[in-house]
Coordinates of C-alpha atoms and ligand atoms in Angstrom, one line a residue:
X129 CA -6.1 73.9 268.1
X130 CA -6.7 72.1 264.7
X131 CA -9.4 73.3 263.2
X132 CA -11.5 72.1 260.0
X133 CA -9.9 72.8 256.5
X134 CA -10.6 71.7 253.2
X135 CA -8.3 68.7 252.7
X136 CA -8.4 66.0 249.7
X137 CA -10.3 63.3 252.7
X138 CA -13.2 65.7 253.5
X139 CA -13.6 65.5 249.6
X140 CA -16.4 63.3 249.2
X141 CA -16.4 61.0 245.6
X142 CA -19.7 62.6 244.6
X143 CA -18.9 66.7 245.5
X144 CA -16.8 68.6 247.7
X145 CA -18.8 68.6 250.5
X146 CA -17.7 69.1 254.1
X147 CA -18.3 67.2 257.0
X148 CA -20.7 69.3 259.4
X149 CA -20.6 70.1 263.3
X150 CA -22.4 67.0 264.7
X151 CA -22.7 65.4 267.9
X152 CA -21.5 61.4 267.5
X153 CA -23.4 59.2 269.7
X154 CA -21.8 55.6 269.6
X155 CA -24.4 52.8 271.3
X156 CA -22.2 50.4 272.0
X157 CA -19.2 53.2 273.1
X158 CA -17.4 51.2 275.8
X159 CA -17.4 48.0 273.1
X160 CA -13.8 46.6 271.0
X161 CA -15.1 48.9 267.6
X162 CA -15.6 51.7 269.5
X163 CA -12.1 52.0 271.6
X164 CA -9.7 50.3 268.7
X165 CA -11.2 51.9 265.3
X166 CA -14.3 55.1 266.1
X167 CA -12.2 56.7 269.1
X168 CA -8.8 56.2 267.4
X169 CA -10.1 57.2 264.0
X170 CA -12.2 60.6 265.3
X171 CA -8.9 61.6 267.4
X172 CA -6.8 61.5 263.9
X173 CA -9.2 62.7 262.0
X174 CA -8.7 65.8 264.5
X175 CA -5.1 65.6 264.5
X176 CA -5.3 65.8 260.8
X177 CA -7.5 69.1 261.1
X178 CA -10.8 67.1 259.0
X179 CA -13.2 67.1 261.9
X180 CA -15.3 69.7 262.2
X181 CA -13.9 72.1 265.3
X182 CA -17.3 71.6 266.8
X183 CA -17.9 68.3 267.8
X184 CA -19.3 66.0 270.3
X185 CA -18.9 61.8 271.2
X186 CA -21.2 60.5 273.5
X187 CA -20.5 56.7 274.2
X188 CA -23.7 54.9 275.4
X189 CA -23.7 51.6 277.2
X190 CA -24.6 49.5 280.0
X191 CA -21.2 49.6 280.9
X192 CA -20.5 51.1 284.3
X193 CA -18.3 54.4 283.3
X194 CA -19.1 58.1 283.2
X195 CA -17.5 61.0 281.5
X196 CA -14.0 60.6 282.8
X197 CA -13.6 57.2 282.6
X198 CA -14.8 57.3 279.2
X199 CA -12.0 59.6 278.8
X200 CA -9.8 57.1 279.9
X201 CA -11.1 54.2 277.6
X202 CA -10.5 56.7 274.4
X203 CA -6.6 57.5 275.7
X204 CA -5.6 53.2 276.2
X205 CA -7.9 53.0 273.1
X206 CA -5.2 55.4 271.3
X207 CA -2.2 54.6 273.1
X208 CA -3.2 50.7 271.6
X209 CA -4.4 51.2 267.9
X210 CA -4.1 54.9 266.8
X211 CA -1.9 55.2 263.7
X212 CA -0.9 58.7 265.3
X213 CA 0.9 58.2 268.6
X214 CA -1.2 60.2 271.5
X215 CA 0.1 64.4 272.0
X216 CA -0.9 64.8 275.7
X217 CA -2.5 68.4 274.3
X218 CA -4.4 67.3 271.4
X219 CA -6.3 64.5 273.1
X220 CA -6.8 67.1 276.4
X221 CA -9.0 68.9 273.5
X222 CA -10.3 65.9 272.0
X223 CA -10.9 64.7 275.7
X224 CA -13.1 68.2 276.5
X225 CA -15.5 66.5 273.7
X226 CA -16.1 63.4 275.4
X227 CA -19.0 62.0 277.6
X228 CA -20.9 59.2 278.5
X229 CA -24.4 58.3 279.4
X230 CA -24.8 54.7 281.0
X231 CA -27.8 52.5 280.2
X232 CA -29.7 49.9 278.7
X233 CA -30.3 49.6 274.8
X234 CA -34.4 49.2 275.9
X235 CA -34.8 51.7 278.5
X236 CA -36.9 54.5 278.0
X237 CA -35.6 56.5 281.1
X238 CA -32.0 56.0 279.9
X239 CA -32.8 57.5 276.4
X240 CA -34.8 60.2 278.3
X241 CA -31.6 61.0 279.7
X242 CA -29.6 61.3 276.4
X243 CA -31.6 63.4 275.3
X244 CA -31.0 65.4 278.1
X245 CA -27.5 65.8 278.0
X246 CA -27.4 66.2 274.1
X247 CA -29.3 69.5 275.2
X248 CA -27.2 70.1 277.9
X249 CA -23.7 69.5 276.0
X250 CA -24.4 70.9 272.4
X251 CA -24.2 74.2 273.0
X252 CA -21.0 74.6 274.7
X253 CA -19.5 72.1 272.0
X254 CA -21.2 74.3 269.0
X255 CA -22.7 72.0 267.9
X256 CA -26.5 73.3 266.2
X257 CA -28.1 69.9 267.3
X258 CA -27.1 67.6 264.5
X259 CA -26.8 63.9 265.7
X260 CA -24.7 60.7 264.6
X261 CA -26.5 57.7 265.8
X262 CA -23.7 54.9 265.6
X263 CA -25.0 51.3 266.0
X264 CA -22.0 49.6 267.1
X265 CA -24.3 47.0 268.8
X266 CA -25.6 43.5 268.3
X267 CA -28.2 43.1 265.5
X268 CA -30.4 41.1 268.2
X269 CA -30.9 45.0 270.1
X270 CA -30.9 47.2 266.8
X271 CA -34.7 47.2 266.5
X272 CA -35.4 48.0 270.1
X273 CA -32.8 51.0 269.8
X274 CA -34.3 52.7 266.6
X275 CA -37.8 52.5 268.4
X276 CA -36.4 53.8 271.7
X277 CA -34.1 56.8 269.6
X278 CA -37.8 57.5 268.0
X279 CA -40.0 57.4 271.9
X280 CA -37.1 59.9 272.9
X281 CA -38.1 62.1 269.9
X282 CA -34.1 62.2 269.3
X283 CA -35.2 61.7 265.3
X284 CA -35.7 64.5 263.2
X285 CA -37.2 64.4 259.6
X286 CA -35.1 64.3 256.5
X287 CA -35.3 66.9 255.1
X288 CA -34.7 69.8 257.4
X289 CA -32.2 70.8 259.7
X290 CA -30.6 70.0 261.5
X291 CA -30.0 66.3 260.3
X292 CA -30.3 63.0 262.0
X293 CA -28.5 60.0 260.6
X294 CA -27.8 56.4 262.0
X295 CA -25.3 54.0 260.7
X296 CA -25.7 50.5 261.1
X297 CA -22.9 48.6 262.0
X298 CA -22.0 45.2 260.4
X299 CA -23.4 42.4 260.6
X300 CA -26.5 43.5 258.8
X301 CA -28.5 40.2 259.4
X302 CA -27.7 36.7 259.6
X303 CA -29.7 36.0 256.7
X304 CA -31.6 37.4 253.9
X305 CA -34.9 37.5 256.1
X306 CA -33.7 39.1 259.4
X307 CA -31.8 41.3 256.9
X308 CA -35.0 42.1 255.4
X309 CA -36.8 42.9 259.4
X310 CA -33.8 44.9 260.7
X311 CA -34.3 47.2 257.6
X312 CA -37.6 47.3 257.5
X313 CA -37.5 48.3 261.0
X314 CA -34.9 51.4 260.2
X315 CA -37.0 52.5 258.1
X316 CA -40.0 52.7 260.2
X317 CA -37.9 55.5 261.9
X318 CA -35.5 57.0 259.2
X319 CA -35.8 57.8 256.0
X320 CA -33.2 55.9 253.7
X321 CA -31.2 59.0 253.0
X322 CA -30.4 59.2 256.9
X323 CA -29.4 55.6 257.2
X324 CA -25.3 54.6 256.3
X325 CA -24.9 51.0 256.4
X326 CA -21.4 50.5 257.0
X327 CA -19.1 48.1 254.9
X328 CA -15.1 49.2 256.2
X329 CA -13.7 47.7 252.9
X330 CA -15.4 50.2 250.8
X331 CA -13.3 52.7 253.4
X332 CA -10.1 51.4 252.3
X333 CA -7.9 53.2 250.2
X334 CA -6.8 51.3 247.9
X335 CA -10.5 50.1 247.4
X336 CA -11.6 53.4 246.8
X337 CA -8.8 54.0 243.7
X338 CA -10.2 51.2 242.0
X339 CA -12.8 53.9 240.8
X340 CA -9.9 56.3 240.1
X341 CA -7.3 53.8 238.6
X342 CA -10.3 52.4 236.3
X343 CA -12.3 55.6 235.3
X344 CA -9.2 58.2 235.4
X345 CA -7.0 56.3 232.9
X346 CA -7.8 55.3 229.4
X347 CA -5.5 52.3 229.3
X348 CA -7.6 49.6 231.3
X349 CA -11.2 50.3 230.6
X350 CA -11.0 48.7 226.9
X351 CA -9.4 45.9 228.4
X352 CA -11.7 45.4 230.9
X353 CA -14.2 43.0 230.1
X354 CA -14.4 39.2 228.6
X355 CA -12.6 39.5 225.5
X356 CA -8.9 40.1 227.0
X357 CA -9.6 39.1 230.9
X358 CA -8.9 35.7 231.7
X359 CA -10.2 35.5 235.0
X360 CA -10.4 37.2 238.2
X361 CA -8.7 36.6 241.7
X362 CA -10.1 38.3 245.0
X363 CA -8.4 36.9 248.2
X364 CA -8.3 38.5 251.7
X365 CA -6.4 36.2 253.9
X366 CA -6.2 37.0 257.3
X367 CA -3.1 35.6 259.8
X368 CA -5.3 35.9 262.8
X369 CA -7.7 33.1 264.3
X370 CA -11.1 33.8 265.7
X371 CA -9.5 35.3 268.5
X372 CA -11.9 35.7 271.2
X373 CA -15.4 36.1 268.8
X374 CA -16.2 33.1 269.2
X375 CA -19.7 33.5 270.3
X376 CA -20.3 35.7 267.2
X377 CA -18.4 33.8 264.7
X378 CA -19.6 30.2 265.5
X379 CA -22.9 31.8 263.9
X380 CA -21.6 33.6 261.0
X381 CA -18.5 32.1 259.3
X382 CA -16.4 33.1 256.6
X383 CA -19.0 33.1 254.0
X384 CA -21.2 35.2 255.9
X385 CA -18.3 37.5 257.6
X386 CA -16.6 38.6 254.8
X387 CA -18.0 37.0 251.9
X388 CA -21.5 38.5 251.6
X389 CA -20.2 42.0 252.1
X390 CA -16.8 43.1 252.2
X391 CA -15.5 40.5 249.3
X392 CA -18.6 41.3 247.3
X393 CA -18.2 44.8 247.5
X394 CA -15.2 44.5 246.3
X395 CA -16.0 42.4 243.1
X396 CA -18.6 45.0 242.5
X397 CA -16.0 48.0 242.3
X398 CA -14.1 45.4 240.1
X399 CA -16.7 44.9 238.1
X400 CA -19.1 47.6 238.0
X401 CA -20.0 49.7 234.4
X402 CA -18.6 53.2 234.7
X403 CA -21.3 55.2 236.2
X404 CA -22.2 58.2 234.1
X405 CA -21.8 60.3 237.1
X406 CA -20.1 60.4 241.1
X407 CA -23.5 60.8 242.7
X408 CA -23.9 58.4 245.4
X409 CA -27.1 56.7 243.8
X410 CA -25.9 56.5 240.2
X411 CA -22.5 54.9 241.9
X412 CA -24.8 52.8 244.0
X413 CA -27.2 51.6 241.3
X414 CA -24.0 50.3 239.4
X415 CA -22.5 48.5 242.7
X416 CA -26.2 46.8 243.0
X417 CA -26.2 46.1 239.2
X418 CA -23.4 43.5 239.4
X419 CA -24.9 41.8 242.9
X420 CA -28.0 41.5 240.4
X421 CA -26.1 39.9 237.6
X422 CA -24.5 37.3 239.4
X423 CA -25.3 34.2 238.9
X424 CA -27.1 32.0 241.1
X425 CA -25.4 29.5 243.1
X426 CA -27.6 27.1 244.8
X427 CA -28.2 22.9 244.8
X428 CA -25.8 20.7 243.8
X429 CA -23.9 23.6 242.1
X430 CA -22.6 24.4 245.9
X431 CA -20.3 21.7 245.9
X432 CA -18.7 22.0 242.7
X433 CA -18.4 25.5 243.0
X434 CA -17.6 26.2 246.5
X435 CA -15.1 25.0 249.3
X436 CA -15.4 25.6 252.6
X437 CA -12.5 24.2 255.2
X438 CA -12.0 25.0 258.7
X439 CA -8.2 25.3 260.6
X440 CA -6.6 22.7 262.0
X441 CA -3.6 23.2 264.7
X442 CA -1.1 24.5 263.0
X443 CA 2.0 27.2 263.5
X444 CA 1.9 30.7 263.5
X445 CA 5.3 32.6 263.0
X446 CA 6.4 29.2 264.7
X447 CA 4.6 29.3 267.4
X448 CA 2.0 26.0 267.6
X449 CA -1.8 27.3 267.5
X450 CA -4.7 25.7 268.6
X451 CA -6.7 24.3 265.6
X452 CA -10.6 26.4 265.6
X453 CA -12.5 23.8 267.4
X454 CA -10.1 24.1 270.1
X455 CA -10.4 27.7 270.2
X456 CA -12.5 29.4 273.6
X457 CA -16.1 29.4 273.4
X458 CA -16.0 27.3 270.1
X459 CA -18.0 23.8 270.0
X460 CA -15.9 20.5 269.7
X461 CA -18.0 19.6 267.0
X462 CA -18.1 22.7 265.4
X463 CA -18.8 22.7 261.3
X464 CA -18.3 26.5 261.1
X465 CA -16.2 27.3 258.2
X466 CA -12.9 29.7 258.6
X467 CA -12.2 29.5 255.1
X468 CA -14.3 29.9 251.9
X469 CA -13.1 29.8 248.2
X470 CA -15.6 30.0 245.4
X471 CA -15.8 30.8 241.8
X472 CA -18.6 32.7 240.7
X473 CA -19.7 34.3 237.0
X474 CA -21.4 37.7 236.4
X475 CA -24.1 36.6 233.5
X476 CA -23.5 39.8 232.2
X477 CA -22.2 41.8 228.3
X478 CA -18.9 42.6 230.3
X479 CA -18.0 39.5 232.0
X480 CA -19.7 36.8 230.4
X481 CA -17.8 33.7 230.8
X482 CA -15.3 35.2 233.0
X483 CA -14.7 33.2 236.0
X484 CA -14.3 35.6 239.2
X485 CA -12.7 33.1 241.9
X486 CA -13.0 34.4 245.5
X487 CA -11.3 33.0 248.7
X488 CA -10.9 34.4 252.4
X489 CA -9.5 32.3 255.2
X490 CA -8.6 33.0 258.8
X491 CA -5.1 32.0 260.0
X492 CA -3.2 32.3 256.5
X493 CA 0.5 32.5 256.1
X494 CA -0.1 36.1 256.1
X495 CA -2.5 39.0 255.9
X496 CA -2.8 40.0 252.1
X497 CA -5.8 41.1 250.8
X498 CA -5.9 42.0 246.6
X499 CA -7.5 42.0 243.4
X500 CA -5.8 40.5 240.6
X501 CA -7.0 40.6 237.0
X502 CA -5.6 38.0 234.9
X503 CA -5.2 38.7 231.2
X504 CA -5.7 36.4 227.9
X505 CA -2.6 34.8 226.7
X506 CA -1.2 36.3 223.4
X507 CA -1.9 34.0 219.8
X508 CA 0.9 31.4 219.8
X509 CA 2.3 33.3 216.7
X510 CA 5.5 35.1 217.6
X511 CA 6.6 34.5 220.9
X512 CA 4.2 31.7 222.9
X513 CA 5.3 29.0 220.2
X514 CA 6.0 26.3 222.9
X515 CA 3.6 24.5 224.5
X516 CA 5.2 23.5 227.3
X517 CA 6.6 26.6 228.3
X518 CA 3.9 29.0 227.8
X519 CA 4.6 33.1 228.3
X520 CA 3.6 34.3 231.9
X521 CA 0.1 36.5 231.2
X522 CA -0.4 39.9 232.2
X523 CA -1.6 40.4 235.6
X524 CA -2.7 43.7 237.3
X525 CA -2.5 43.1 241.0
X526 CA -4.7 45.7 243.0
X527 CA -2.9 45.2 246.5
X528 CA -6.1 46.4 249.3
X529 CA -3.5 45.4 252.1
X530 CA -0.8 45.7 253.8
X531 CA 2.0 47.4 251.6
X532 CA -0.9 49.3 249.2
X533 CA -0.5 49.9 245.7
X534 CA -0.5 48.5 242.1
X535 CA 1.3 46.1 239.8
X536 CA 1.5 45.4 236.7
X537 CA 3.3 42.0 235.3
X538 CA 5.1 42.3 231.7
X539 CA 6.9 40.3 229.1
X540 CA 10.1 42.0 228.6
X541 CA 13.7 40.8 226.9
X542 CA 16.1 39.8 228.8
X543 CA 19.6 41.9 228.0
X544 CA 21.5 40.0 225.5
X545 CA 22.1 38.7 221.8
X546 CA 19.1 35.9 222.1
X547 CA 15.9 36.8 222.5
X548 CA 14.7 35.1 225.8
X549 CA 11.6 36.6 227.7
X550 CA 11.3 37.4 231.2
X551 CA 8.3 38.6 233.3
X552 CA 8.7 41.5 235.2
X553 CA 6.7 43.8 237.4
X554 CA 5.8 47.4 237.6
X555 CA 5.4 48.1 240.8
X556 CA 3.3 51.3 242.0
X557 CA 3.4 51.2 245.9
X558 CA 1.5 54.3 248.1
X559 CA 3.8 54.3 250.8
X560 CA 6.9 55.0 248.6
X561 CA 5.0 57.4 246.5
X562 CA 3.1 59.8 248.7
X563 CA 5.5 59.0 252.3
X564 CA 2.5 58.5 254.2
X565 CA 0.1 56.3 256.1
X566 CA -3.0 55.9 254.5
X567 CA -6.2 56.7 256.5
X568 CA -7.7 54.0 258.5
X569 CA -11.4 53.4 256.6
X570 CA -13.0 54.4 259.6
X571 CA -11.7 57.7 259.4
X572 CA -12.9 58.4 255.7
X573 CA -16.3 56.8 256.8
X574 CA -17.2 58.8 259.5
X575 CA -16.4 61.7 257.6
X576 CA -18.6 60.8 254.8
X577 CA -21.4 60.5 257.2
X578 CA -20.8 64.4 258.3
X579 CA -20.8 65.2 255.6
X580 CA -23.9 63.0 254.3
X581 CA -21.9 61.8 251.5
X582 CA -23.3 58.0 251.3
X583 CA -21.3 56.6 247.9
X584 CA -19.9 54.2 250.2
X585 CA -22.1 52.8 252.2
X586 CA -24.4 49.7 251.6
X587 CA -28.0 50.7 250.1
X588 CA -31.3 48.9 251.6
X589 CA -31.5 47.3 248.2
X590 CA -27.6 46.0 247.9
X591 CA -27.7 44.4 251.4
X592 CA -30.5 42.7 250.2
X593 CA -29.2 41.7 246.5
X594 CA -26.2 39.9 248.4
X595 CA -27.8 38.5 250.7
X596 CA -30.5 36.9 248.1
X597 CA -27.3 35.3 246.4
X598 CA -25.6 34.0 249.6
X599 CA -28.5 32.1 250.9
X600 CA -28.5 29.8 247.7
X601 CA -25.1 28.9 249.3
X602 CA -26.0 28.8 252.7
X603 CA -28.9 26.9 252.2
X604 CA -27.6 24.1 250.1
X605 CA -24.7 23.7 252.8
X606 CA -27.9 23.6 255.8
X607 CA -29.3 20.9 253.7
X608 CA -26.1 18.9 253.6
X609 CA -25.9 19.0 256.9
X610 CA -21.8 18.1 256.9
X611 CA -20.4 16.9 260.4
X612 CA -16.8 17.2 258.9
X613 CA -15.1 19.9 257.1
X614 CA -11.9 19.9 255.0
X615 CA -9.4 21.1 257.5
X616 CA -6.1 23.1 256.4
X617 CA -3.5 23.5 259.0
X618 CA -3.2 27.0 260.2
X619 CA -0.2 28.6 258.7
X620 CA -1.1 27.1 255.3
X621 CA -3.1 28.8 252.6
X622 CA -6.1 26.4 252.5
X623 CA -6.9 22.9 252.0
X624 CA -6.2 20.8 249.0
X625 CA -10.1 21.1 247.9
X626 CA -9.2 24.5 247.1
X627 CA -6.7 23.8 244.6
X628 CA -8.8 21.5 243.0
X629 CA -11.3 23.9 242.7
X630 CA -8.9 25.9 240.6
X631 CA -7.0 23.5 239.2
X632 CA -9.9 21.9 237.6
X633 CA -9.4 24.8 235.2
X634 CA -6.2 24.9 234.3
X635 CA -5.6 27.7 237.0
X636 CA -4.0 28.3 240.5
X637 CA -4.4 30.7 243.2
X638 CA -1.6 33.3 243.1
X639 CA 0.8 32.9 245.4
X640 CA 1.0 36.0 247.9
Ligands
BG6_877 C1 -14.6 42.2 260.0 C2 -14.8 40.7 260.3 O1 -15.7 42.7 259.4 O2 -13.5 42.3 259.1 C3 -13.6 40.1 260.9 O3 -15.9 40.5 261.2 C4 -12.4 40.4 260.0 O4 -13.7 38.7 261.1 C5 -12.3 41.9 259.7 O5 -11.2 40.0 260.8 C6 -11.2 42.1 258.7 O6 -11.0 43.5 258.5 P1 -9.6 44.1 258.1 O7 -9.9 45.6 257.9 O8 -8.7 43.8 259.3 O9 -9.2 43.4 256.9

């Protein structure tokens, strides 16, 4: 059976440090995360020989299952969404690790009993009594479930073995005050060094060799700031609706599901000074720096700055879609937007002046997610004479998802006596290059938190630095109080406001 090597993904971006025997218990275990990313991503990681040999999932719920039909839930959670098709003898193993303990997320007896069965279990799984707590659970029980874990005495202190950690599962908050209570109410129990709030963007791949492409090659850093970057594009479009989160989304929205975290994590990788070393603090400090540096938008900025839309009916691969309001569980009336596109500025030495645009939309053309930094033009002095027929900038395109990897657009001459110039692309794409699938971001997360690694993972004080920013947004639409919202038809990549947005100067989204 696989056992744990050394292997580039146990490598953590501060120090080689290796993920440790740990039992994994997921509150939450019998939920959609659980059986379609944590199950499916802890079985690769074991096919891939990462995990630690000795380990131990314990799915807790009020769901009505017990060991073997938790067993069950992993295998049609494998069969579905594992990027490894299921070997009958590696999940029997992975299978041996699995158990369940059924109750409710405020009952003392039923966190009496998990401790119970930790003791019982961890000794024939090797594993020396460090414990995973995983929240994968609705923010509204998170507080009651750190206080229980605490009562049960399943905590230990920081700074002796063996370790407890927790991660907190997205959404951290609905707004910067609850954010504020469910982290203040962490850290009644754990110490910040135990606690790994998740972000699964900062998981990806290719988000992760933003730090390697900027700081591991000479040729972009000098580039990199105000004097020769035009602007910057970050847009993760998404083909699917709501799909059946209705109850959760109606709450949230775009701006709130993917624009407070994931899209702002990713500008802060973009953006971020090079930290003068890997450790996860100094990398964190520099994330947080950008979050602090970005300027305010609030008042009657909001609507020059900021477009929110929502789907209409539309088609999807050409098959008609209902439009969001008509979607299960979502309100007639419903203003919750599906679609955000903003343009914000860093008031920083880097960036200043630099417009960063933004944009994220549910039922797109197509999922794409990337980063694309747009360059100045070259002087109209040798080549860019005509005005009405300007050269085609530079563009490095960062692609997060699908189809991973990097280009680069040039000015080159076309073959032939006359000098005519034509844009072409260097094209660097993972796939081709290293033949593989990349890990799923679950996968290197969970790692990270064996191995206590927490570069990528949200600090206390970055949660709350975007959070502090998105509320002048929030706010100012609350104010409004808009009935309507532009609409865009689903299949299309946003409504007209959005163009306008960009157009207004002298710009346009990049077509993807
Ligand atoms: C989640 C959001 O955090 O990220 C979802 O709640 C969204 O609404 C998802 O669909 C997108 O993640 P990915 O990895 O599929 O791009």
């Amino acid at each position: 059976m696989p056992t744990a090597s050394p292997n580039p993904l146990t490598v953590g971006l501060s120090k080689a440090l290796l993920p440790e025997p740990c039992s994994l218990v997921i509150f939450g275990g019998a939920g959609d995360l659980s059986r379609r990313k944590l199950l499916p991503g802890l079985y690769n990681l074991m096919r891939d020989g990462v995990l630690p040999a000795n380990f131990a999932v314990v799915g807790f719920a009020r769901t009505d299952l017990d060991d073997e039909r938790f067993r069950a839930l992993a295998r049609e959670g494998i069969e579905k969404y594992s990027r490894r098709s299921l070997d009958p003898d590696a999940f029997e193993h992975f299978a041996r690790n699995l158990f369940f303990v059924r109750g409710g997320f405020a009952d003392p007896a039923a966190y009496a009993a998990l401790a119970k069965r930790l003791d019982e279990i961890e000794p024939g799984c090797g594993v020396p009594g460090n414990r995973i707590f995983y929240l994968s659970i609705p923010p509204s029980v998170m507080g009651v479930c750190v206080d229980q874990l605490q009562t049960a005495g399943l905590v230990r202190p920081p700074d002796a073995p063996p370790f407890s950690r927790i991660i907190v599962e997205k959404p951290i908050g609905h707004d910067l005050e609850s954010a504020r209570q469910l982290n203040a109410t962490v850290a009644r129990v754990f110490d910040e060094n135990q606690v790994f709030r998740i972000d699964h963007y900062l998981g990806k791949e290719t988000v992760q060799s933003l730090l390697v492409m900027r700081f591991a090659n000479s040729i972009f850093e000098p580039l990199w700031n105000q004097k020769y970057v035009d602007h910057v594009q970050i847009t993760v479009a998404e083909e699917e609706g709501v799909g059946t989160r209705a109850n959760y989304y109606e709450e949230a929205g775009a701006l709130r599901d993917m624009v407070q975290n994931h899209i702002l994590q990713v500008l802060c990788l973009t953006a971020m000074e090079p930290p003068w070393s890997l450790s996860p603090d100094v990398v964190r400090d520099n994330r947080r720096a950008v979050l602090q540096g970005l300027r305010p938008i609030a008042g009657k900025d909001v609507e020059q700055h900021v477009v929110r839309a929502q789907y209409a009916s539309g088609f999807h691969h050409g098959v008609e879609v209902p439009g969001y309001r008509n979607e299960p569980n979502v309100k007639p009336d419903s203003t919750t937007e599906t679609y955000v596109a903003l343009k914000c500025f860093i008031d920083n030495w880097r960036w200043a002046g630099v417009p960063f645009y933004l944009r994220t939309g549910k039922r797109m053309p197509k999922r794409a997610s990337e980063i694309a930094v747009q360059f100045k033009e070259v002087p109209p002095i040798l080549f860019n004479t005509d005005l009405h027929s300007p050269l085609e900038p530079n563009v490095l395109t960062v692609r997060i998802q699908p189809d991973e990897g990097l280009s680069l657009k040039i000015a080159t001459k076309l073959p032939g006596p006359k000098v005519r110039i034509y844009p072409v692309k260097m094209d660097f794409r993972y796939g081709t290059t290293f033949g593989e699938q990349s890990p799923e971001a679950y996968e290197r997360l969970l790692l990270d938190v064996m191995a206590g690694d927490a570069t990528l993972f949200m600090r206390r004080d970055a949660v709350e630095a975007s959070w502090t920013w998105a509320m002048g947004i929030l706010e100012a639409w609350q104010e409004r109080g808009t009935r309507w919202l532009p609409q865009y038809p689903a299949g299309s990549w946003g409504p007209l406001e959005a163009e306008k947005l960009i157009g207004a100067d002298g710009r346009k989204w990049r077509a993807l």
